[in-house]
Short mmCIF file of C-alpha atoms and ligand atoms in Angstrom, two decimals:
data_model
loop_
_atom_site.label_atom_id
_atom_site.label_comp_id
_atom_site.label_asym_id
_atom_site.label_seq_id
_atom_site.Cartn_x
_atom_site.Cartn_y
_atom_site.Cartn_z
CA MET A 1 41.76 27.67 47.34
CA GLY A 2 44.61 29.47 48.90
CA ASN A 3 47.56 27.36 46.99
CA LEU A 4 46.53 28.72 43.42
CA ILE A 5 49.44 29.78 41.69
CA ARG A 6 49.14 32.64 38.60
CA PHE A 7 51.51 32.02 35.51
CA GLY A 8 51.91 33.78 32.35
CA VAL A 9 51.69 31.89 29.27
CA SER A 10 52.44 32.76 25.42
CA ILE A 11 50.28 31.30 22.66
CA GLU A 12 49.82 32.04 19.34
CA LYS A 13 46.73 34.06 18.64
CA GLN A 14 45.16 31.37 16.42
CA LEU A 15 45.49 28.70 18.97
CA VAL A 16 44.04 30.84 21.69
CA SER A 17 41.05 31.30 19.33
CA GLY A 18 40.21 27.80 18.57
CA PHE A 19 40.68 26.88 22.52
CA ASP A 20 38.24 29.52 23.22
CA ALA A 21 35.70 28.29 20.60
CA LEU A 22 36.28 24.52 22.12
CA ILE A 23 35.59 25.98 25.71
CA ARG A 24 32.31 27.86 24.52
CA LYS A 25 31.20 24.32 22.50
CA ARG A 26 31.91 22.36 25.40
CA LYS A 27 30.68 24.84 28.00
CA CYS A 28 33.64 24.33 30.41
CA GLY A 29 33.48 27.48 32.18
CA ASN A 30 36.90 29.78 31.63
CA ARG A 31 40.35 29.54 30.30
CA SER A 32 41.90 28.43 33.58
CA GLU A 33 39.13 25.85 34.19
CA ALA A 34 39.80 24.44 30.85
CA ILE A 35 43.37 24.48 31.22
CA ARG A 36 43.33 22.68 34.37
CA ASP A 37 40.78 19.78 32.68
CA LEU A 38 43.40 19.42 30.03
CA ILE A 39 46.51 19.32 32.42
CA ARG A 40 44.40 16.63 34.60
CA ARG A 41 43.73 14.56 31.63
CA GLU A 42 47.06 14.49 30.55
CA LEU A 43 48.37 13.66 34.08
CA VAL A 44 45.76 10.77 34.40
CA GLU A 45 47.10 9.46 30.79
CA GLN A 46 50.60 9.24 32.50
CA GLU A 47 49.41 7.62 35.39
CA TRP A 48 48.33 4.74 32.99
CA ALA A 49 51.15 4.86 30.88
CA GLU A 50 53.45 4.57 33.93
CA ASP A 51 51.38 1.62 35.10
CA ASN A 52 50.52 3.70 38.57
CA VAL A 53 47.66 2.58 40.81
CA VAL A 54 44.45 3.84 38.96
CA ALA A 55 40.92 3.63 39.05
CA GLY A 56 38.84 2.53 36.20
CA ALA A 57 35.19 1.38 35.03
CA ILE A 58 34.85 -1.43 32.65
CA THR A 59 31.34 -1.48 30.88
CA LEU A 60 30.54 -4.66 28.65
CA ILE A 61 27.36 -5.64 26.86
CA TYR A 62 26.88 -9.28 26.38
CA ASP A 63 23.84 -11.77 25.52
CA HIS A 64 23.38 -14.26 28.66
CA HIS A 65 22.13 -16.99 26.48
CA LYS A 66 25.37 -17.64 24.87
CA ARG A 67 26.74 -20.87 26.23
CA GLU A 68 28.76 -20.87 29.25
CA LEU A 69 29.28 -17.17 28.70
CA LEU A 70 28.29 -16.07 32.24
CA SER A 71 30.69 -18.81 33.91
CA LYS A 72 33.65 -17.73 31.72
CA LEU A 73 33.04 -14.07 32.61
CA THR A 74 32.73 -14.72 36.42
CA ALA A 75 35.70 -17.03 36.28
CA VAL A 76 37.85 -14.27 34.99
CA GLN A 77 36.43 -11.71 37.49
CA HIS A 78 37.46 -14.09 40.19
CA ASN A 79 40.70 -14.18 38.97
CA PHE A 80 41.08 -10.38 39.31
CA GLN A 81 39.19 -10.25 42.44
CA HIS A 82 42.22 -7.90 44.15
CA LEU A 83 41.29 -5.45 41.66
CA ILE A 84 37.29 -5.22 41.70
CA ILE A 85 35.89 -2.99 43.83
CA ALA A 86 32.26 -3.48 42.78
CA THR A 87 30.16 -4.93 39.86
CA GLN A 88 26.69 -4.20 38.81
CA HIS A 89 24.64 -6.19 36.39
CA ILE A 90 21.54 -4.93 34.45
CA HIS A 91 19.01 -6.77 32.27
CA LEU A 92 18.64 -4.44 29.33
CA ASP A 93 16.09 -6.79 27.86
CA HIS A 94 15.21 -10.67 27.54
CA SER A 95 18.71 -11.42 26.12
CA ASN A 96 21.24 -8.41 26.38
CA CYS A 97 22.94 -7.58 30.02
CA LEU A 98 25.06 -4.69 30.66
CA GLU A 99 27.63 -5.25 33.45
CA MET A 100 29.79 -2.40 35.08
CA ILE A 101 33.15 -3.32 36.81
CA ALA A 102 34.72 -0.70 39.06
CA ALA A 103 38.50 -1.16 39.39
CA LYS A 104 41.31 0.02 41.19
CA GLY A 105 44.78 -1.19 41.00
CA LYS A 106 47.88 -1.25 38.43
CA ALA A 107 46.89 0.09 35.39
CA ALA A 108 48.36 -3.07 33.31
CA GLU A 109 46.40 -5.18 35.31
CA ILE A 110 43.17 -3.38 34.61
CA LYS A 111 43.93 -3.39 30.96
CA GLU A 112 44.54 -7.01 31.20
CA LEU A 113 41.07 -7.88 33.07
CA ALA A 114 39.43 -5.38 30.33
CA GLU A 115 41.15 -7.56 27.56
CA LEU A 116 40.35 -10.83 28.89
CA LEU A 117 36.62 -9.77 29.17
CA ARG A 118 36.60 -8.44 25.71
CA SER A 119 38.07 -11.39 24.14
CA THR A 120 35.50 -13.71 25.76
CA LYS A 121 33.31 -15.21 22.67
CA GLY A 122 29.84 -13.45 23.39
CA VAL A 123 30.90 -10.19 24.54
CA LYS A 124 28.96 -7.74 22.10
CA HIS A 125 31.11 -4.57 23.18
CA LEU A 126 33.23 -3.43 25.91
CA ALA A 127 34.73 -0.06 26.93
CA LEU A 128 37.17 0.97 29.67
CA ASN A 129 37.13 4.14 31.38
CA ALA A 130 40.30 4.89 32.21
CA ALA A 131 40.04 7.07 35.39
CA THR A 132 42.08 7.91 38.36
CA THR A 133 42.36 7.41 41.89
CA GLY A 134 42.28 11.24 42.48
CA ARG A 135 45.32 11.27 44.50
CA GLY A 136 47.82 12.71 41.86
CA VAL A 137 45.69 15.28 40.53
NI1 NI B 1 21.14 -9.69 32.72
#
């Protein structure tokens, strides 16, 4: 890592104590690593806020016995086919399915895809993991 830059930061003692405690609790290494993680998290949040090209994972849980649910979910995904990189379907038990959708594209479109899936009747749970393509961080 020849492109590292060192810089001094002035922070209140109490804030540093709290930060060090958090680092120990989360086992996230040293202060430098923890600060890098915080900066990256903020940059990724900014990528989403500015509607940049991002990556994300949508996880949803649904009961496949629900009438027409599968065909509705499939129709939504076909409408957003340009965003979807991969999907995986796991049969959790007799009724419940877990589906993971990996997406890459404009942040607002990925959010729209997630909201359309979430609002489909019969979907029990949906989580959107707002990640990054990794280029800006
Ligand atoms: Ni299934």
